[in-house]
Tab-separated table of C-alpha atoms in Angstrom:
chain	number	residue	atom	x	y	z
A	1	UNK	CA	14.737	28.843	-36.415
A	2	UNK	CA	11.055	27.967	-35.899
A	3	UNK	CA	10.527	27.492	-39.630
A	4	UNK	CA	13.561	25.215	-39.827
A	5	UNK	CA	12.265	23.227	-36.865
A	6	UNK	CA	8.835	22.702	-38.433
A	7	UNK	CA	10.202	21.820	-41.891
A	8	UNK	CA	12.601	19.196	-40.539
A	9	UNK	CA	9.930	17.735	-38.253
A	10	UNK	CA	7.323	17.517	-41.036
A	11	UNK	CA	9.832	15.991	-43.465
A	12	UNK	CA	10.844	13.302	-40.971
A	13	UNK	CA	7.224	12.387	-40.263
A	14	UNK	CA	6.454	12.161	-43.983
A	15	UNK	CA	9.303	9.719	-44.616
A	16	UNK	CA	8.187	7.562	-41.695
A	17	UNK	CA	10.460	8.458	-38.760
A	18	UNK	CA	9.057	7.600	-35.304
A	19	UNK	CA	7.740	10.719	-33.569
A	20	UNK	CA	10.270	10.481	-30.742
A	21	UNK	CA	13.223	10.681	-33.170
A	22	UNK	CA	11.533	13.275	-35.381
A	23	UNK	CA	11.142	15.585	-32.373
A	24	UNK	CA	14.743	15.210	-31.226
A	25	UNK	CA	16.360	15.426	-34.676
A	26	UNK	CA	14.326	18.491	-35.644
A	27	UNK	CA	15.377	20.266	-32.432
A	28	UNK	CA	19.050	19.409	-33.001
A	29	UNK	CA	18.799	20.371	-36.670
A	30	UNK	CA	17.173	23.723	-36.013
A	31	UNK	CA	19.777	24.715	-33.428
A	32	UNK	CA	22.679	23.451	-35.547
A	33	UNK	CA	21.554	25.206	-38.747
A	34	UNK	CA	20.718	28.480	-37.013
A	35	UNK	CA	23.987	28.536	-35.073
A	36	UNK	CA	22.719	30.912	-32.356
A	37	UNK	CA	23.100	28.378	-29.529
A	38	UNK	CA	25.501	25.498	-28.827
A	39	UNK	CA	24.027	22.107	-29.691
A	40	UNK	CA	24.734	20.856	-26.165
A	41	UNK	CA	21.863	23.075	-24.976
A	42	UNK	CA	19.409	20.678	-26.639
A	43	UNK	CA	20.877	17.777	-24.669
A	44	UNK	CA	20.641	19.833	-21.484
A	45	UNK	CA	16.978	20.587	-22.140
A	46	UNK	CA	16.231	16.912	-22.743
A	47	UNK	CA	17.663	16.015	-19.348
A	48	UNK	CA	15.966	19.003	-17.720
A	49	UNK	CA	12.626	17.743	-19.015
A	50	UNK	CA	13.112	14.518	-17.067
A	51	UNK	CA	14.499	16.119	-13.890
A	52	UNK	CA	11.187	16.336	-12.066
A	53	UNK	CA	9.830	14.765	-8.886
A	54	UNK	CA	6.221	14.453	-10.201
A	55	UNK	CA	7.564	12.637	-13.263
A	56	UNK	CA	8.739	9.802	-11.012
A	57	UNK	CA	5.095	8.741	-10.821
A	58	UNK	CA	5.171	7.584	-14.446
A	59	UNK	CA	7.418	4.490	-14.110
A	60	UNK	CA	5.734	3.512	-10.839
A	61	UNK	CA	2.211	3.633	-12.293
A	62	UNK	CA	3.490	1.658	-15.302
A	63	UNK	CA	4.984	-0.941	-12.953
A	64	UNK	CA	1.749	-1.115	-10.933
A	65	UNK	CA	-0.200	-1.824	-14.126
A	66	UNK	CA	2.247	-4.558	-15.164
A	67	UNK	CA	2.008	-6.170	-11.723
A	68	UNK	CA	-1.782	-6.115	-11.810
A	69	UNK	CA	-1.837	-7.668	-15.269
A	70	UNK	CA	0.875	-10.191	-14.408
A	71	UNK	CA	-1.094	-11.168	-11.315
A	72	UNK	CA	-3.901	-12.633	-13.467
A	73	UNK	CA	-6.239	-9.789	-12.538
A	74	UNK	CA	-7.081	-9.279	-16.208
A	75	UNK	CA	-9.149	-12.473	-16.305
A	76	UNK	CA	-10.782	-11.660	-12.952
A	77	UNK	CA	-11.947	-8.231	-14.089
A	78	UNK	CA	-13.135	-9.486	-17.467
A	79	UNK	CA	-15.297	-12.142	-15.800
A	80	UNK	CA	-16.668	-9.469	-13.487
A	81	UNK	CA	-17.523	-7.183	-16.411
A	82	UNK	CA	-19.016	-9.882	-18.667
A	83	UNK	CA	-21.357	-11.336	-16.040
A	84	UNK	CA	-23.560	-8.216	-15.999
A	85	UNK	CA	-24.698	-8.515	-19.598
A	86	UNK	CA	-25.153	-12.209	-20.422
A	87	UNK	CA	-27.544	-12.617	-23.348
A	88	UNK	CA	-28.362	-8.905	-23.636
A	89	UNK	CA	-28.192	-7.688	-27.233
A	90	UNK	CA	-24.669	-6.349	-27.704
A	91	UNK	CA	-23.741	-7.641	-24.249
A	92	UNK	CA	-20.064	-8.310	-24.855
A	93	UNK	CA	-19.735	-4.880	-26.460
A	94	UNK	CA	-20.937	-3.319	-23.199
A	95	UNK	CA	-18.572	-5.579	-21.285
A	96	UNK	CA	-15.720	-4.361	-23.504
A	97	UNK	CA	-16.468	-0.725	-22.664
A	98	UNK	CA	-17.023	-1.517	-18.969
A	99	UNK	CA	-13.750	-3.443	-18.689
A	100	UNK	CA	-11.859	-0.583	-20.369
A	101	UNK	CA	-13.167	1.782	-17.692
A	102	UNK	CA	-12.031	-0.580	-14.942
A	103	UNK	CA	-8.574	-1.091	-16.418
A	104	UNK	CA	-8.215	2.668	-16.931
A	105	UNK	CA	-8.214	2.927	-13.143
A	106	UNK	CA	-5.249	0.563	-13.059
A	107	UNK	CA	-2.968	1.300	-16.008
A	108	UNK	CA	-3.453	4.986	-16.957
A	109	UNK	CA	-2.448	4.016	-20.493
A	110	UNK	CA	-4.675	3.539	-23.543
A	111	UNK	CA	-2.120	1.345	-25.307
A	112	UNK	CA	-1.780	-0.963	-22.290
A	113	UNK	CA	-5.551	-1.363	-22.081
A	114	UNK	CA	-5.823	-2.214	-25.778
A	115	UNK	CA	-2.929	-4.673	-25.750
A	116	UNK	CA	-4.016	-6.474	-22.563
A	117	UNK	CA	-7.713	-6.766	-21.696
A	118	UNK	CA	-8.714	-5.342	-25.073
A	119	UNK	CA	-7.080	-8.229	-26.902
A	120	UNK	CA	-8.896	-10.762	-24.704
A	121	UNK	CA	-12.246	-9.009	-25.210
A	122	UNK	CA	-11.765	-9.070	-28.985
A	123	UNK	CA	-11.329	-12.836	-28.913
A	124	UNK	CA	-14.417	-13.265	-26.720
A	125	UNK	CA	-16.525	-11.040	-29.005
A	126	UNK	CA	-15.398	-12.802	-32.178
A	127	UNK	CA	-16.149	-16.194	-30.612
A	128	UNK	CA	-19.747	-15.091	-29.987
A	129	UNK	CA	-20.318	-13.928	-33.551
A	130	UNK	CA	-19.286	-10.281	-33.600
A	131	UNK	CA	-17.325	-9.254	-36.709
A	132	UNK	CA	-13.631	-9.006	-35.930
A	133	UNK	CA	-13.515	-5.540	-37.485
A	134	UNK	CA	-16.253	-4.248	-35.152
A	135	UNK	CA	-14.664	-5.843	-32.079
A	136	UNK	CA	-11.351	-4.183	-33.012
A	137	UNK	CA	-12.937	-0.770	-33.617
A	138	UNK	CA	-14.834	-0.902	-30.319
A	139	UNK	CA	-11.720	-2.024	-28.444
A	140	UNK	CA	-9.576	0.762	-29.910
A	141	UNK	CA	-12.228	3.394	-29.178
A	142	UNK	CA	-13.003	2.216	-25.639
A	143	UNK	CA	-9.303	2.159	-24.781
A	144	UNK	CA	-9.092	5.960	-25.005
A	145	UNK	CA	-10.516	6.160	-21.473
A	146	UNK	CA	-7.161	4.839	-20.197
A	147	UNK	CA	-5.550	8.308	-19.897
A	148	UNK	CA	-8.835	9.974	-18.824
A	149	UNK	CA	-9.935	7.967	-15.778
A	150	UNK	CA	-7.212	8.283	-13.106
A	151	UNK	CA	-4.441	7.456	-12.585
A	152	UNK	CA	-3.347	9.105	-15.824
A	153	UNK	CA	0.173	9.581	-17.124
A	154	UNK	CA	-1.032	12.303	-19.497
A	155	UNK	CA	-2.531	14.269	-16.605
A	156	UNK	CA	0.744	14.120	-14.714
A	157	UNK	CA	2.565	15.578	-17.719
A	158	UNK	CA	-0.111	18.259	-18.213
A	159	UNK	CA	0.192	19.437	-14.606
A	160	UNK	CA	3.940	19.818	-15.132
A	161	UNK	CA	3.285	22.182	-18.056
A	162	UNK	CA	0.532	24.266	-16.417
A	163	UNK	CA	1.103	25.307	-12.808
A	164	UNK	CA	-2.512	26.485	-12.420
A	165	UNK	CA	-3.718	22.884	-12.108
A	166	UNK	CA	-2.570	20.056	-9.852
A	167	UNK	CA	-2.301	16.356	-10.579
A	168	UNK	CA	-4.811	15.553	-7.839
A	169	UNK	CA	-7.362	18.008	-9.232
A	170	UNK	CA	-6.955	16.615	-12.756
A	171	UNK	CA	-7.326	13.060	-11.453
A	172	UNK	CA	-10.626	14.024	-9.833
A	173	UNK	CA	-11.729	16.003	-12.905
A	174	UNK	CA	-11.154	13.049	-15.239
A	175	UNK	CA	-13.657	10.689	-13.594
A	176	UNK	CA	-16.914	12.097	-14.998
A	177	UNK	CA	-15.532	12.737	-18.533
A	178	UNK	CA	-14.218	9.172	-18.567
A	179	UNK	CA	-17.623	7.815	-17.574
A	180	UNK	CA	-19.273	10.065	-20.176
A	181	UNK	CA	-17.050	8.566	-22.874
A	182	UNK	CA	-18.040	5.056	-21.758
A	183	UNK	CA	-21.765	5.919	-21.799
A	184	UNK	CA	-21.573	7.373	-25.316
A	185	UNK	CA	-19.600	4.397	-26.656
A	186	UNK	CA	-22.143	2.079	-25.016
A	187	UNK	CA	-24.809	4.026	-26.916
A	188	UNK	CA	-22.959	3.412	-30.169
A	189	UNK	CA	-22.772	-0.284	-29.306
A	190	UNK	CA	-26.521	-0.298	-28.558
A	191	UNK	CA	-27.347	1.181	-31.966
A	192	UNK	CA	-24.987	-1.085	-33.890
A	193	UNK	CA	-26.068	-4.219	-32.024
A	194	UNK	CA	-29.744	-3.617	-32.752
A	195	UNK	CA	-28.922	-2.745	-36.333
A	196	UNK	CA	-27.038	-5.982	-37.006
A	197	UNK	CA	-28.650	-8.286	-34.434
A	198	UNK	CA	-25.582	-9.073	-32.334
A	199	UNK	CA	-26.649	-10.841	-29.143
A	200	UNK	CA	-24.617	-12.350	-26.314
A	201	UNK	CA	-24.603	-16.136	-25.979
A	202	UNK	CA	-23.233	-16.441	-22.434
A	203	UNK	CA	-25.973	-16.944	-19.825
A	204	UNK	CA	-26.043	-14.861	-16.645
A	205	UNK	CA	-24.225	-16.867	-13.942
A	206	UNK	CA	-26.129	-18.119	-10.884
A	207	UNK	CA	-26.157	-15.785	-7.844
A	208	UNK	CA	-23.395	-17.689	-6.055
A	209	UNK	CA	-21.016	-17.414	-9.025
A	210	UNK	CA	-22.021	-13.786	-9.586
A	211	UNK	CA	-21.174	-12.946	-5.986
A	212	UNK	CA	-17.890	-14.853	-6.135
A	213	UNK	CA	-16.802	-13.014	-9.298
A	214	UNK	CA	-17.680	-9.698	-7.676
A	215	UNK	CA	-15.767	-10.440	-4.482
A	216	UNK	CA	-12.716	-11.527	-6.453
A	217	UNK	CA	-12.770	-8.285	-8.473
A	218	UNK	CA	-13.088	-5.942	-5.480
A	219	UNK	CA	-9.381	-5.925	-4.461
A	220	UNK	CA	-8.324	-4.933	-7.987
A	221	UNK	CA	-11.040	-2.274	-8.229
A	222	UNK	CA	-9.936	-0.753	-4.919
A	223	UNK	CA	-6.671	0.481	-6.452
A	224	UNK	CA	-8.250	3.666	-7.814
A	225	UNK	CA	-9.965	4.234	-4.446
A	226	UNK	CA	-6.634	4.112	-2.631
A	227	UNK	CA	-4.962	6.412	-5.155
A	228	UNK	CA	-7.677	9.083	-5.361
A	229	UNK	CA	-8.745	8.754	-1.732
A	230	UNK	CA	-5.186	8.959	-0.444
A	231	UNK	CA	-4.407	12.050	-2.519
A	232	UNK	CA	-7.698	13.728	-1.545
A	233	UNK	CA	-7.172	12.988	2.154
A	234	UNK	CA	-3.641	14.357	2.012
A	235	UNK	CA	-2.031	11.071	3.005
A	236	UNK	CA	0.371	11.223	0.065
A	237	UNK	CA	1.238	13.149	-3.089
A	238	UNK	CA	0.468	11.733	-6.564
A	239	UNK	CA	4.085	10.601	-6.842
A	240	UNK	CA	3.900	8.833	-3.505
A	241	UNK	CA	0.543	7.397	-4.561
A	242	UNK	CA	2.250	5.697	-7.508
A	243	UNK	CA	4.598	3.894	-5.095
A	244	UNK	CA	1.652	2.884	-2.926
A	245	UNK	CA	-0.002	1.523	-6.078
A	246	UNK	CA	3.037	-0.664	-6.788
A	247	UNK	CA	3.031	-2.187	-3.313
A	248	UNK	CA	-0.739	-2.664	-3.402
A	249	UNK	CA	-0.525	-4.416	-6.789
A	250	UNK	CA	2.265	-6.621	-5.448
A	251	UNK	CA	0.187	-7.451	-2.364
A	252	UNK	CA	-2.869	-8.321	-4.471
A	253	UNK	CA	-0.967	-10.481	-6.907
A	254	UNK	CA	1.106	-12.429	-4.381
A	255	UNK	CA	-1.132	-12.751	-1.324
A	256	UNK	CA	-4.765	-12.079	-2.290
A	257	UNK	CA	-5.000	-13.666	-5.749
A	258	UNK	CA	-1.847	-15.778	-5.262
A	259	UNK	CA	-1.178	-15.828	-8.998
A	260	UNK	CA	1.902	-13.599	-9.110
A	261	UNK	CA	5.049	-15.684	-8.725
A	262	UNK	CA	8.503	-14.430	-7.812
A	263	UNK	CA	9.809	-16.006	-11.005
A	264	UNK	CA	7.597	-13.629	-13.023
A	265	UNK	CA	8.956	-10.449	-11.422
A	266	UNK	CA	12.083	-10.087	-13.620
A	267	UNK	CA	9.954	-10.178	-16.776
A	268	UNK	CA	7.462	-7.710	-15.303
A	269	UNK	CA	10.243	-5.342	-14.267
A	270	UNK	CA	11.780	-5.564	-17.735
A	271	UNK	CA	8.445	-4.876	-19.466
A	272	UNK	CA	7.730	-1.872	-17.249
A	273	UNK	CA	11.262	-0.560	-17.779
A	274	UNK	CA	10.883	-0.765	-21.570
A	275	UNK	CA	7.500	0.990	-21.460
A	276	UNK	CA	8.742	3.668	-19.065
A	277	UNK	CA	11.863	4.197	-21.154
A	278	UNK	CA	9.790	4.741	-24.285
A	279	UNK	CA	7.575	7.266	-22.485
A	280	UNK	CA	10.527	9.155	-21.022
A	281	UNK	CA	12.285	9.287	-24.393
A	282	UNK	CA	9.196	10.901	-25.895
A	283	UNK	CA	9.036	13.416	-23.045
A	284	UNK	CA	12.720	14.310	-23.354
A	285	UNK	CA	12.456	14.830	-27.114
A	286	UNK	CA	9.250	16.852	-26.759
A	287	UNK	CA	10.950	19.042	-24.149
A	288	UNK	CA	13.770	19.867	-26.587
A	289	UNK	CA	11.270	20.604	-29.358
A	290	UNK	CA	9.187	22.832	-27.070
A	291	UNK	CA	12.321	24.666	-25.874
A	292	UNK	CA	13.092	25.787	-29.414
A	293	UNK	CA	9.563	27.168	-29.747
A	294	UNK	CA	9.794	28.929	-26.393
A	295	UNK	CA	13.229	30.432	-27.022
A	296	UNK	CA	11.891	31.809	-30.301
A	297	UNK	CA	8.980	33.336	-28.351
A	298	UNK	CA	6.331	31.387	-30.243
A	299	UNK	CA	3.939	31.243	-27.246
A	300	UNK	CA	4.023	35.032	-26.917
A	301	UNK	CA	3.583	35.537	-30.663
A	302	UNK	CA	0.658	33.108	-30.782
A	303	UNK	CA	-0.950	34.739	-27.752
A	304	UNK	CA	-0.608	38.221	-29.257
A	305	UNK	CA	-2.095	37.044	-32.549
A	306	UNK	CA	-5.100	35.365	-30.907
A	307	UNK	CA	-5.718	38.303	-28.571
A	308	UNK	CA	-5.667	40.643	-31.578
A	309	UNK	CA	-8.474	38.583	-33.140
A	310	UNK	CA	-10.667	39.462	-30.143
A	311	UNK	CA	-12.275	36.017	-30.061
A	312	UNK	CA	-14.953	35.017	-27.603
A	313	UNK	CA	-14.171	32.020	-25.350
A	314	UNK	CA	-16.711	29.927	-27.321
A	315	UNK	CA	-15.018	30.563	-30.657
A	316	UNK	CA	-11.561	30.172	-29.123
A	317	UNK	CA	-12.466	26.738	-27.742
A	318	UNK	CA	-13.925	25.737	-31.106
A	319	UNK	CA	-10.700	26.706	-32.908
A	320	UNK	CA	-8.589	24.948	-30.273
A	321	UNK	CA	-10.586	21.753	-30.741
A	322	UNK	CA	-10.197	21.861	-34.511
A	323	UNK	CA	-6.456	22.484	-34.190
A	324	UNK	CA	-6.009	19.694	-31.635
A	325	UNK	CA	-7.990	17.227	-33.759
A	326	UNK	CA	-5.676	17.914	-36.690
A	327	UNK	CA	-2.593	17.844	-34.469
A	328	UNK	CA	-3.701	14.572	-32.884
A	329	UNK	CA	-3.786	12.883	-36.286
A	330	UNK	CA	0.001	13.153	-36.438
A	331	UNK	CA	1.244	13.129	-32.853
A	332	UNK	CA	0.593	11.187	-29.634
A	333	UNK	CA	-0.876	12.945	-26.569
A	334	UNK	CA	2.288	13.217	-24.448
A	335	UNK	CA	4.405	15.282	-26.873
A	336	UNK	CA	1.257	17.147	-27.861
A	337	UNK	CA	0.709	18.234	-24.257
A	338	UNK	CA	4.330	19.309	-23.813
A	339	UNK	CA	4.392	21.336	-27.035
A	340	UNK	CA	0.925	22.903	-27.088
A	341	UNK	CA	-0.024	23.492	-23.454
A	342	UNK	CA	2.631	26.189	-22.774
A	343	UNK	CA	1.214	28.058	-25.796
A	344	UNK	CA	-2.529	27.562	-25.357
A	345	UNK	CA	-3.089	27.401	-21.594
A	346	UNK	CA	-2.035	31.020	-20.807
A	347	UNK	CA	-4.350	32.298	-23.565
A	348	UNK	CA	-7.257	30.253	-22.216
A	349	UNK	CA	-6.643	31.509	-18.682
A	350	UNK	CA	-6.536	35.130	-19.863
A	351	UNK	CA	-9.999	34.612	-21.409
A	352	UNK	CA	-11.426	33.425	-18.097
A	353	UNK	CA	-11.687	29.755	-19.090
A	354	UNK	CA	-11.406	27.486	-16.055
A	355	UNK	CA	-7.934	25.856	-16.050
A	356	UNK	CA	-9.317	22.439	-15.103
A	357	UNK	CA	-11.988	22.600	-17.784
A	358	UNK	CA	-9.446	23.574	-20.422
A	359	UNK	CA	-7.051	20.840	-19.302
A	360	UNK	CA	-9.682	18.120	-19.705
A	361	UNK	CA	-10.681	19.421	-23.147
A	362	UNK	CA	-7.046	19.322	-24.304
A	363	UNK	CA	-6.285	15.913	-22.782
A	364	UNK	CA	-9.427	14.244	-24.137
A	365	UNK	CA	-9.007	15.809	-27.581
A	366	UNK	CA	-5.386	14.703	-27.944
A	367	UNK	CA	-6.221	11.254	-26.570
A	368	UNK	CA	-8.946	10.797	-29.181
A	369	UNK	CA	-6.165	11.289	-31.736
A	370	UNK	CA	-4.989	7.798	-30.812
A	371	UNK	CA	-7.800	6.401	-33.004
A	372	UNK	CA	-7.470	8.784	-35.954
A	373	UNK	CA	-5.205	7.927	-38.893
A	374	UNK	CA	-2.545	8.210	-40.144
A	375	UNK	CA	-0.587	7.936	-36.868
A	376	UNK	CA	-3.373	6.614	-34.553
A	377	UNK	CA	-1.340	4.376	-32.241
A	378	UNK	CA	-4.336	2.458	-30.917
A	379	UNK	CA	-5.297	1.387	-34.425
A	380	UNK	CA	-1.888	-0.226	-34.939
A	381	UNK	CA	-1.829	-1.862	-31.486
A	382	UNK	CA	-5.285	-3.379	-31.996
A	383	UNK	CA	-4.337	-4.373	-35.535
A	384	UNK	CA	-1.327	-6.242	-34.173
A	385	UNK	CA	-2.958	-8.047	-31.244
A	386	UNK	CA	-6.165	-8.758	-33.165
A	387	UNK	CA	-4.419	-9.855	-36.382
A	388	UNK	CA	-6.569	-7.571	-38.511
A	389	UNK	CA	-5.611	-4.858	-40.974
A	390	UNK	CA	-5.999	-1.176	-40.138
A	391	UNK	CA	-8.311	-0.561	-43.163
A	392	UNK	CA	-10.672	-3.243	-41.832
A	393	UNK	CA	-10.782	-1.495	-38.450
A	394	UNK	CA	-11.366	1.886	-40.123
A	395	UNK	CA	-14.403	0.476	-41.938
A	396	UNK	CA	-16.169	0.291	-38.547
A	397	UNK	CA	-14.849	3.584	-37.143
A	398	UNK	CA	-17.249	6.244	-38.587
A	399	UNK	CA	-19.850	5.760	-35.835
A	400	UNK	CA	-17.190	6.063	-33.145
A	401	UNK	CA	-15.612	9.134	-34.759
A	402	UNK	CA	-19.028	10.827	-34.750
A	403	UNK	CA	-19.331	9.856	-31.070
A	404	UNK	CA	-15.930	11.463	-30.444
A	405	UNK	CA	-17.173	14.769	-31.866
A	406	UNK	CA	-20.216	14.583	-29.581
A	407	UNK	CA	-17.941	13.915	-26.598
A	408	UNK	CA	-15.818	16.966	-27.386
A	409	UNK	CA	-18.866	19.207	-27.854
A	410	UNK	CA	-20.262	18.190	-24.449
A	411	UNK	CA	-16.940	18.550	-22.624
A	412	UNK	CA	-16.191	21.881	-24.314
A	413	UNK	CA	-19.503	23.622	-23.763
A	414	UNK	CA	-20.648	21.986	-20.516
A	415	UNK	CA	-17.710	22.807	-18.199
A	416	UNK	CA	-19.453	21.309	-15.164
A	417	UNK	CA	-18.702	17.801	-16.464
A	418	UNK	CA	-15.026	18.518	-15.757
A	419	UNK	CA	-15.237	20.979	-12.866
A	420	UNK	CA	-18.138	19.810	-10.687
A	421	UNK	CA	-16.458	16.832	-9.010
A	422	UNK	CA	-13.203	18.638	-8.068
A	423	UNK	CA	-15.212	21.504	-6.595
A	424	UNK	CA	-17.654	19.235	-4.793
A	425	UNK	CA	-14.757	17.320	-3.262
A	426	UNK	CA	-13.040	20.501	-2.085
A	427	UNK	CA	-10.150	20.364	-4.548
């Protein structure tokens, strides 16, 4: 049945089916052709995959992000980020990376970051003389921090697949890796800007304007403090934190910034419902796909095969990274986590690899797949909002792809980047 599942799935991807339908159809097809189980079991597993209290955090964090964006906080945060760099060589490139880090603490979604603030940063960079292709490549690459810096939808899903880690611990563990990614991308921007002579044209604002921009940005930036701080202090669970985030975003938009109107709420609710529905459909389909693998004992077979190879943890992590990089070229992070984590995590734990460290390696690796063709979702989102072809974006991607390899090497072989902060904070 596993072979049937894989053949159908691969065939559907090759002919251009969306991943969500390829996962579901391959699961139905494998069960139907094999005939060992009633087809209704697949439907049951799809619903079971969504019947989870922690999963309720997903639509609430999505709604919080929509409220923050709809409340005109995008422009506020972009002004805050851009004012630090002024006429510095490559200044707007740094502002692009900086703003992605800030919005990651609001949306938890790479695609949302690219489509919202990323699109605005691309226009600003092109206006100041940066090639559109470079602005698009930098925007797509910087947006990968969305699922790394908390709150993160991918981390919520990972914690559901691996009981040895909690959502709160993963949220804390993602902060330093997310900042590391930003620093390395800023380094790429530094090299490219000096190479081609890109320099910012916007002067540094006077102190009064600088202070005003900073004060206006503080309420939006406090969202991540409330989420992480509240979870760490035990005031609420991650799921409850997502509800708090919604009310905080509503408060900011309506009463602090006073830019969120009641008339805009129906559109915001509809947009968040569509986004949440798409995410939940992917999760349900991935659950059915993973169930077929589990019922055929693929995790146990894979574990026995890897154990028989007698690999060291270093070699195992190297092979996992290579496999995930290939896997990420064809599948988004959420289904990747649901399918691969039940297979790989128990093997990693049996080798003595820290569960939090392994989780961050997997999440970052699969997230980087969002900028690798042929499926790289971020490439297509940036292509759409920036009105530029994917091949043009890819022409500027080699430097960022090399940076991605460096990021993975550091995260894989320096576990403290992922584990120090959770341990230091008592989590």
